Short mmCIF file of N, CA and C in Angstrom, two decimals:
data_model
loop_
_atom_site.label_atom_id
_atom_site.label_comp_id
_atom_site.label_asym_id
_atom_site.label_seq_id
_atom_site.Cartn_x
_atom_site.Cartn_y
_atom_site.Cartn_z
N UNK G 74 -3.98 46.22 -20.65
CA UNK G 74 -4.66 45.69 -19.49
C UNK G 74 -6.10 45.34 -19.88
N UNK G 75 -6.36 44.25 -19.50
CA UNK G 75 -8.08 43.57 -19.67
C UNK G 75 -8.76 43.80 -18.63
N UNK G 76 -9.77 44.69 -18.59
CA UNK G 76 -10.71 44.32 -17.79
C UNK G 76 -11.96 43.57 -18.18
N UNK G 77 -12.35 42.56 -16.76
CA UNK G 77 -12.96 41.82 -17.08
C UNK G 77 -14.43 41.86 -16.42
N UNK G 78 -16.02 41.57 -17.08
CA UNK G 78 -17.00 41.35 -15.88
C UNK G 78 -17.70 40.21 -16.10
N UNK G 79 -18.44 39.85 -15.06
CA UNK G 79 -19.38 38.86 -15.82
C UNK G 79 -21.33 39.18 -15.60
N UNK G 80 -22.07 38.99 -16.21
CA UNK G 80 -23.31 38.97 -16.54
C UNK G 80 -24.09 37.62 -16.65
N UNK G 81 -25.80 37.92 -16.59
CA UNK G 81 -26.41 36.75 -16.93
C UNK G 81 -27.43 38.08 -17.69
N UNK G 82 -27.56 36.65 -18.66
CA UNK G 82 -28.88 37.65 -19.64
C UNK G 82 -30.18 37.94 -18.66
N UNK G 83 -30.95 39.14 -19.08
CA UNK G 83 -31.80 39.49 -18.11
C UNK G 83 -32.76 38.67 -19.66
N UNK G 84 -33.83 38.05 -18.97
CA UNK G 84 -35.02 37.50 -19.33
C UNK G 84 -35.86 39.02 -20.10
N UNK G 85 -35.47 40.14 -19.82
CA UNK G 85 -36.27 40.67 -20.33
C UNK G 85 -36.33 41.31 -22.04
N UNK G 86 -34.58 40.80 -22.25
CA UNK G 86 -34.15 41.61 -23.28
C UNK G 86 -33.72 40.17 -24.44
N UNK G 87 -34.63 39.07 -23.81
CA UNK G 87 -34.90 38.29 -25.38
C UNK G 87 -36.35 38.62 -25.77
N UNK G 88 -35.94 38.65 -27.24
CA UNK G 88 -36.82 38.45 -28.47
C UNK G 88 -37.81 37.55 -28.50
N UNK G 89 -39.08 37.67 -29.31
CA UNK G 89 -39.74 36.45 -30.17
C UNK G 89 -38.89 35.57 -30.53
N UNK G 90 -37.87 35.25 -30.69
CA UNK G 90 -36.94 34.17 -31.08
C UNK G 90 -36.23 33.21 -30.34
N UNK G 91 -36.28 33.90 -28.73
CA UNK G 91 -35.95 32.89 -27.86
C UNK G 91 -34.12 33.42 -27.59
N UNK G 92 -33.84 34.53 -28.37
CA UNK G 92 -32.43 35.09 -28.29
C UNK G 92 -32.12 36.74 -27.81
N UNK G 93 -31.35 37.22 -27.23
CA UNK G 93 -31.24 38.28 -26.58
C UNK G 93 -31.46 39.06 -27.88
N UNK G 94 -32.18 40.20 -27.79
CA UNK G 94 -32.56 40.99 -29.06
C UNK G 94 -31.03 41.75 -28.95
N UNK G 95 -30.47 42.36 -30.04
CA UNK G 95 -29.27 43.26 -30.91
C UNK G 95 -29.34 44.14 -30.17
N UNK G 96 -29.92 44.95 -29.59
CA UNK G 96 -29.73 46.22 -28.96
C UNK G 96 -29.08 46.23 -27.87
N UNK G 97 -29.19 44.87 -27.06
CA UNK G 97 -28.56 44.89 -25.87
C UNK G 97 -27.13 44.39 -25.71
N UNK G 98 -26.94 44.23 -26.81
CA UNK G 98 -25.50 43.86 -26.59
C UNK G 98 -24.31 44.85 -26.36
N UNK G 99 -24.96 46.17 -27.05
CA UNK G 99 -24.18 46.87 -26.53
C UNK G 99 -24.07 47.30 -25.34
N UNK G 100 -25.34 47.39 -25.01
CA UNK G 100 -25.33 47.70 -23.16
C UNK G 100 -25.00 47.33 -22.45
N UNK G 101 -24.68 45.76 -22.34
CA UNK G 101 -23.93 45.20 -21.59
C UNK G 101 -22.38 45.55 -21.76
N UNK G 102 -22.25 46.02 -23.22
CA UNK G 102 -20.85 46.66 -23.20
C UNK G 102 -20.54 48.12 -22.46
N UNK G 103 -21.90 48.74 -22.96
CA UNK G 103 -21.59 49.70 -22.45
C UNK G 103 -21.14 50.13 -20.81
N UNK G 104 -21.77 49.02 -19.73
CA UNK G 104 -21.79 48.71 -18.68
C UNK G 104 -20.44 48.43 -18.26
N UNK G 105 -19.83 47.73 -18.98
CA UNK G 105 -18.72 47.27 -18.94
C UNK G 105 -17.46 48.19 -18.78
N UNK G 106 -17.59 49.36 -20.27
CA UNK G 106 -16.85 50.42 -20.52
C UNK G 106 -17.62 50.96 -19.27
N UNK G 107 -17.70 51.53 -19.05
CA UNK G 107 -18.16 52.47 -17.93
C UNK G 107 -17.75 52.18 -16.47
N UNK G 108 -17.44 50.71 -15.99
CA UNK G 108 -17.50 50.76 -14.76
C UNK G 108 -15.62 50.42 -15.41
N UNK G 109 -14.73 50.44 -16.32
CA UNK G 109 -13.55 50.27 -16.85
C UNK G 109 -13.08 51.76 -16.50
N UNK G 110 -14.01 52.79 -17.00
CA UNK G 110 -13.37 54.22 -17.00
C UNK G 110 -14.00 54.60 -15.65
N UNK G 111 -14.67 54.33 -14.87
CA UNK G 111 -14.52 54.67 -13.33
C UNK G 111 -13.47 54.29 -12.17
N UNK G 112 -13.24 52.69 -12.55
CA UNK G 112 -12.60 51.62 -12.06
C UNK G 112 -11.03 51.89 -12.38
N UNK G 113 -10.68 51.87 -13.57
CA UNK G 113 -8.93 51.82 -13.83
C UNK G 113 -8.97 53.15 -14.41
N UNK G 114 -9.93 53.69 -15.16
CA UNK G 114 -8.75 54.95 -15.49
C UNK G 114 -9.56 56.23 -14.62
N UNK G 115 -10.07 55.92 -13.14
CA UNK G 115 -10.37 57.15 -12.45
C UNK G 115 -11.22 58.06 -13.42
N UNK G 116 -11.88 57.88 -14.14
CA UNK G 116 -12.78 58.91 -14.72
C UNK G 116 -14.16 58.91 -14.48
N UNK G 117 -14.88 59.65 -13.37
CA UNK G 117 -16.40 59.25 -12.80
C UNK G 117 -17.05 59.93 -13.97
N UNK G 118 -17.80 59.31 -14.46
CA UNK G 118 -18.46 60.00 -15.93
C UNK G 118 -19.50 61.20 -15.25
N UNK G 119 -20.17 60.91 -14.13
CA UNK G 119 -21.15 61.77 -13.52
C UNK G 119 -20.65 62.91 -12.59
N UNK G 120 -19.12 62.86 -12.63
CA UNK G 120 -18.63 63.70 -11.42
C UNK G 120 -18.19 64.65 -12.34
N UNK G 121 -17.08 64.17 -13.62
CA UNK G 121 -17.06 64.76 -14.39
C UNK G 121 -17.86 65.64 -15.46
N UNK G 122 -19.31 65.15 -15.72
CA UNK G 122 -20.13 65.86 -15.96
C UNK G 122 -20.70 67.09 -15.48
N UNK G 123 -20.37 66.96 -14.31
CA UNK G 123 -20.94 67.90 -12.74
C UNK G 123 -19.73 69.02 -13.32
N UNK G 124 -18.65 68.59 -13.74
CA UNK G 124 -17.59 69.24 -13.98
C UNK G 124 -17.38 70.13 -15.30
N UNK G 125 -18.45 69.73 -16.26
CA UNK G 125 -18.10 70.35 -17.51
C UNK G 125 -17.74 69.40 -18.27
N UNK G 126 -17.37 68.58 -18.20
CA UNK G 126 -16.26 67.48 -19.32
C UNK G 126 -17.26 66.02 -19.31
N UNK G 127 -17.73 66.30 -20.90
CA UNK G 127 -18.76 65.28 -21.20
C UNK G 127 -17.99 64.06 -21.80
N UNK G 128 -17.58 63.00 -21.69
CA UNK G 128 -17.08 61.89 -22.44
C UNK G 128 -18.08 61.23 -23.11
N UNK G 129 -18.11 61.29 -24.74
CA UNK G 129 -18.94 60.86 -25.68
C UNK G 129 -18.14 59.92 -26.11
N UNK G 130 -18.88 59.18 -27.20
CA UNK G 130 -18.68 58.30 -28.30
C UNK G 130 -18.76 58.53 -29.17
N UNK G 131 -18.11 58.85 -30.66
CA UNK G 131 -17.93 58.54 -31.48
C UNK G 131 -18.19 57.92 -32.74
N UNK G 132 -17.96 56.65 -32.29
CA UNK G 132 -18.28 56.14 -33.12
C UNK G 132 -18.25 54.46 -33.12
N UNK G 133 -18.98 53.38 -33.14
CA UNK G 133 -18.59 52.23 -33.29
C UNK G 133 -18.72 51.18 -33.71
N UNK G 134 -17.98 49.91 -34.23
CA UNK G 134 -18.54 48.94 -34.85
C UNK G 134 -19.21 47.63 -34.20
N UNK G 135 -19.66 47.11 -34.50
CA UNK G 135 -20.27 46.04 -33.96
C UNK G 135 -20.33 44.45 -34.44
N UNK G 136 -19.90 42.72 -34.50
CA UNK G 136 -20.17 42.05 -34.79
C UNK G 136 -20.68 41.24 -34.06
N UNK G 137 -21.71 40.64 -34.52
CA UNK G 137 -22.36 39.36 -33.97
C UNK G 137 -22.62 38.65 -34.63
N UNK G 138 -21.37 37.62 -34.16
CA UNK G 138 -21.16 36.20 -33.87
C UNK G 138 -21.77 35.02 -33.86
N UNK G 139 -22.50 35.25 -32.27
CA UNK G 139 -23.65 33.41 -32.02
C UNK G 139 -24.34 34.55 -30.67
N UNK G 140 -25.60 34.01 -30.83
CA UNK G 140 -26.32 34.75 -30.07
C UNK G 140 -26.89 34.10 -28.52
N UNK G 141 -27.22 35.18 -27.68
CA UNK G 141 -26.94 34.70 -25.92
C UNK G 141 -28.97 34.76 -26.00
N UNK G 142 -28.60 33.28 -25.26
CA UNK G 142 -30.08 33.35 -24.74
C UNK G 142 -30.46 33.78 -22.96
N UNK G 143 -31.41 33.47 -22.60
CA UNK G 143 -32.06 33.48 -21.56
C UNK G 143 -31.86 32.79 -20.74
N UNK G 144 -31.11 33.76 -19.54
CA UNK G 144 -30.55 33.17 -18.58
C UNK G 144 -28.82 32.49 -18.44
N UNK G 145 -28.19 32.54 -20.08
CA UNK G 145 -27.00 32.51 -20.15
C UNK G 145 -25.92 33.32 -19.57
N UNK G 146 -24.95 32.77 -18.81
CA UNK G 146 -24.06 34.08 -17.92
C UNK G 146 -22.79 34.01 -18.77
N UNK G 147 -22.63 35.33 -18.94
CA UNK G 147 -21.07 35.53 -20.06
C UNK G 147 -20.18 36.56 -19.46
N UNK G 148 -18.61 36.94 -20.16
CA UNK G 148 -18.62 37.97 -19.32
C UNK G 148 -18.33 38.82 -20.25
N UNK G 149 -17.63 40.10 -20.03
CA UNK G 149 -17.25 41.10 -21.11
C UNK G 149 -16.24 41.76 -20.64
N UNK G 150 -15.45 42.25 -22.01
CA UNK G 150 -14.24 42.77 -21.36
C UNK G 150 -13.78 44.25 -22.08
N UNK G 151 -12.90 44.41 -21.43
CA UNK G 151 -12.46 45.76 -22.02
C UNK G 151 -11.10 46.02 -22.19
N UNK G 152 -10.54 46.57 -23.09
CA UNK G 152 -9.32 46.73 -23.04
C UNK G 152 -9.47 48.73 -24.03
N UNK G 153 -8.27 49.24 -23.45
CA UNK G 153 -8.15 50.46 -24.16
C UNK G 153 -7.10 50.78 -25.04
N UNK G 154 -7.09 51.16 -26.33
CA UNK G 154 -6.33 51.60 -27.23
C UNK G 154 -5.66 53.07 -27.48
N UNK G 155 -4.85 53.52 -28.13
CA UNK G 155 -4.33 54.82 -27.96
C UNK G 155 -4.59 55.04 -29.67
N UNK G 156 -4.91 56.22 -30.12
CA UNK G 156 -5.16 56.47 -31.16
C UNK G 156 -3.98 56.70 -32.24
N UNK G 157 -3.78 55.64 -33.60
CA UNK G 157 -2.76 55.84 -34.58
C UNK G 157 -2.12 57.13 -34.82
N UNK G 158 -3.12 57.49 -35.07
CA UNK G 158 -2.47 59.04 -35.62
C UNK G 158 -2.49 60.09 -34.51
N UNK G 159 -2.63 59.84 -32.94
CA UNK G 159 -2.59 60.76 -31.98
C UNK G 159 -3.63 61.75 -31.64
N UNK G 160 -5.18 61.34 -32.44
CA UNK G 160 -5.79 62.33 -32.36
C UNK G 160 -6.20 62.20 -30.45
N UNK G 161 -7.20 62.87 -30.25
CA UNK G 161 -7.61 63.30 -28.81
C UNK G 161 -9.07 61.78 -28.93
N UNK G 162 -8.73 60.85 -29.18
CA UNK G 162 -9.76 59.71 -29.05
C UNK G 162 -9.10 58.54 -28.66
N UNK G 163 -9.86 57.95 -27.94
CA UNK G 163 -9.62 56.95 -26.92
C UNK G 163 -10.43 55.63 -27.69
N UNK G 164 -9.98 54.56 -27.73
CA UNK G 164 -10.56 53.21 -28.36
C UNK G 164 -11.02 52.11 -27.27
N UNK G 165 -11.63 51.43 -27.64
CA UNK G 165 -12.12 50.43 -26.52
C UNK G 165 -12.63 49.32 -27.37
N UNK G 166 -11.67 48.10 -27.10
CA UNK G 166 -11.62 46.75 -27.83
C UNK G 166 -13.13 45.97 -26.80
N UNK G 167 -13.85 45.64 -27.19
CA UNK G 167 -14.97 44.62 -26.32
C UNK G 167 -15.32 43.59 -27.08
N UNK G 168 -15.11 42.43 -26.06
CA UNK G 168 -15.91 41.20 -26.56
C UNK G 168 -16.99 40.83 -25.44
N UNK G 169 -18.00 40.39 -26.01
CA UNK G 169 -18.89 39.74 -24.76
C UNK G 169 -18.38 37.91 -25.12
N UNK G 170 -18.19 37.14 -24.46
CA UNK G 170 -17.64 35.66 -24.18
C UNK G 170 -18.48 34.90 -23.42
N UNK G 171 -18.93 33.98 -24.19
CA UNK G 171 -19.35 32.35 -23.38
C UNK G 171 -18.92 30.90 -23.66
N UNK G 172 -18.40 30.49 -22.64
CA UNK G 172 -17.69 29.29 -22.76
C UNK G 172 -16.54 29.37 -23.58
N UNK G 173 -15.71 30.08 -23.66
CA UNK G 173 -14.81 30.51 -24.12
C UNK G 173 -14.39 30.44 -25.60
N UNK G 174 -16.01 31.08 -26.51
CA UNK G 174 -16.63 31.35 -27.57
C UNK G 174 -16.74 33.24 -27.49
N UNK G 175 -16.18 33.56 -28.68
CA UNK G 175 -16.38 35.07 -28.73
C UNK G 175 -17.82 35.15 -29.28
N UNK G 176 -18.80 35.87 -28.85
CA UNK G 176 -20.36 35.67 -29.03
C UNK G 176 -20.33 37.19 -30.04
N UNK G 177 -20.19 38.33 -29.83
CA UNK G 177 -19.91 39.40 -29.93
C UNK G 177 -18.70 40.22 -29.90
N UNK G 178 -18.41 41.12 -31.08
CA UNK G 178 -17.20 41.84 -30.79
C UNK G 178 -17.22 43.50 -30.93
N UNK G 179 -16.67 44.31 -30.44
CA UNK G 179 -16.68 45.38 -31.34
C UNK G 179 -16.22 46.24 -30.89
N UNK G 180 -15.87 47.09 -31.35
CA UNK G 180 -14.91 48.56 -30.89
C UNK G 180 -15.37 49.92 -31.07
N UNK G 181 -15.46 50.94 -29.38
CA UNK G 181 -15.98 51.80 -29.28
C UNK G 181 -15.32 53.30 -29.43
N UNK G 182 -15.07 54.38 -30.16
CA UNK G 182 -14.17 55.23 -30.03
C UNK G 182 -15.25 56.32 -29.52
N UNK G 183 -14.03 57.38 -28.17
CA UNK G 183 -14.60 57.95 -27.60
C UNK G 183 -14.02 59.13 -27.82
N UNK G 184 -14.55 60.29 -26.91
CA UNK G 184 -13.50 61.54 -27.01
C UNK G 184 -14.08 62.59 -25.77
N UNK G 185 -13.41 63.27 -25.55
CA UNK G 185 -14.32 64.19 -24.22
C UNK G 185 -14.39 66.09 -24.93
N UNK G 186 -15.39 66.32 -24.55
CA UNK G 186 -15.77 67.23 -24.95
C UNK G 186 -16.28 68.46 -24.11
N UNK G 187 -16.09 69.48 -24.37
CA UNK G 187 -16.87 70.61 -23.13
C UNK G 187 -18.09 70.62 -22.94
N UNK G 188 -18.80 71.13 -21.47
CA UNK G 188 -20.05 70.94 -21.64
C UNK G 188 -20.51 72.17 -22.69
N UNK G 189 -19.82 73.11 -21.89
CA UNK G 189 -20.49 74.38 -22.96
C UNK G 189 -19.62 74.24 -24.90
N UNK G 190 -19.42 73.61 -25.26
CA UNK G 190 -19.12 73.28 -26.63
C UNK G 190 -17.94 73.30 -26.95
N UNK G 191 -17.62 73.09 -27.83
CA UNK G 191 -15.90 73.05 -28.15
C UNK G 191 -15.25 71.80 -29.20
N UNK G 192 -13.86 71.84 -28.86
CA UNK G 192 -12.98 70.84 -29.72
C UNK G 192 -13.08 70.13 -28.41
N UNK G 193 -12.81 68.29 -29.16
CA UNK G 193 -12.33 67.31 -28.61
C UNK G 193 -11.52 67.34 -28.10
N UNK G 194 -11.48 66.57 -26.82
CA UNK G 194 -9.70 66.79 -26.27
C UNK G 194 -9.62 66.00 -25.35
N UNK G 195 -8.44 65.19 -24.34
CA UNK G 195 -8.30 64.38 -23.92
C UNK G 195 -8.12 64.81 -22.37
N UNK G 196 -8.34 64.62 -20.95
CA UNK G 196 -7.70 65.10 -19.57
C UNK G 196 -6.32 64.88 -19.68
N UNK G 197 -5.57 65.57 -19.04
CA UNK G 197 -3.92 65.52 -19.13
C UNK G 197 -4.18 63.86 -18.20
N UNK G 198 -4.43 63.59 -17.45
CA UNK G 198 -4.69 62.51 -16.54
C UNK G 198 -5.27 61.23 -17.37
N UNK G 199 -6.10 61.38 -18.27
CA UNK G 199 -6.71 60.49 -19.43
C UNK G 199 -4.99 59.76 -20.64
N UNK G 200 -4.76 61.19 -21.06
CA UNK G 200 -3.65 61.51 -21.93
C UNK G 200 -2.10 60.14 -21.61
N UNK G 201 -2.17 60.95 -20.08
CA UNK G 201 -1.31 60.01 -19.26
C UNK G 201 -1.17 58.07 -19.38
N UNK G 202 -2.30 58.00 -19.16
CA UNK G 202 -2.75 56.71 -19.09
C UNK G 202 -2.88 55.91 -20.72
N UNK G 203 -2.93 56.55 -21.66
CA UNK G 203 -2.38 56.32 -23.13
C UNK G 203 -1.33 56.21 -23.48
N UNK G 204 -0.20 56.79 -22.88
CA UNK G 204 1.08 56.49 -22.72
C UNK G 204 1.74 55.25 -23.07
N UNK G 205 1.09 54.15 -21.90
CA UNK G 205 1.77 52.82 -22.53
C UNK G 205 0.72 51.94 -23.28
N UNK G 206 -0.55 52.29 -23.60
CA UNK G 206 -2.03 51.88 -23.99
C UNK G 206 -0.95 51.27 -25.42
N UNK G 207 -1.71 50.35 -25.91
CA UNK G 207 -1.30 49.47 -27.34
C UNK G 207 -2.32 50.94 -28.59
N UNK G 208 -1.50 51.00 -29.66
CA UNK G 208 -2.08 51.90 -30.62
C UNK G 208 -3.45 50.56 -31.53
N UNK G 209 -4.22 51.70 -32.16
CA UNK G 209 -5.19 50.90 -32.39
C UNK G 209 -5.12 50.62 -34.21
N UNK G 210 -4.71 49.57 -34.45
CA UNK G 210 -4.41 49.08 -35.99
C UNK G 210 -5.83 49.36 -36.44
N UNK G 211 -6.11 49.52 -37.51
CA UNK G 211 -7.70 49.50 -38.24
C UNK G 211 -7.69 48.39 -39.22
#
């Protein structure tokens, strides 16, 4: 399943160059993932926090493509992966898109964790929803 949003560059997060500076590209992803795991897979990151169960990241890669200027509206998407080898991590495919040009790509791996410390591990309810998720090729 794709989820999809759309954006306009905020004027504040271009560069001397006239191009959205590197840092923000993930944020707009991150925005993306986030209202994905509130939205379809029921996971309130702040309710759950309230709860003990911190959902981190991992780890992730990043490419860029062609770069978004000022005032350009794109959208971004999300899709979720199930982990090859079954560990307790969750994947997240993102592209940011304009004009139906991939601008940015990259993939976020996550995992949830206790507040008070511990092993990685997945909600039986999270777990669930991996079930029919596509496995994530490397």
């Amino acid at each position: 399943m794709e989820f999809v949003k759309q954006y306009t560059v905020n004027p504040a997060h271009i560069d001397v160059q006239g191009i959205m500076d590197g840092l923000y590209y993930p944020f707009y992803m991150e925005t993306c993932r986030h209202d994905f795991i509130r939205e379809v897979l029921g996971f309130d990151l702040e309710e759950q926090a309230h709860k003990g169960v911190f959902m981190v990241l991992s780890q992730y890669t990043i490419k860029y493509l062609r770069s978004l200027k000022k005032d350009d509206a794109f959208t971004v998407n999300c899709v979720l992966y199930a982990d090859k080898a079954g560990a307790p991590r969750l994947h997240f495919k993102q592209d940011i898109i304009m004009n139906g040009k991939i601008m940015t790509s990259a993939t976020f791996t996550g995992t949830c964790v206790p507040a008070t410390g511990g092993r990685p591990y997945l909600p039986e309810a999270i777990k669930s929803l991996l079930v029919d998720a596509p496995v994530l090729e490397v």
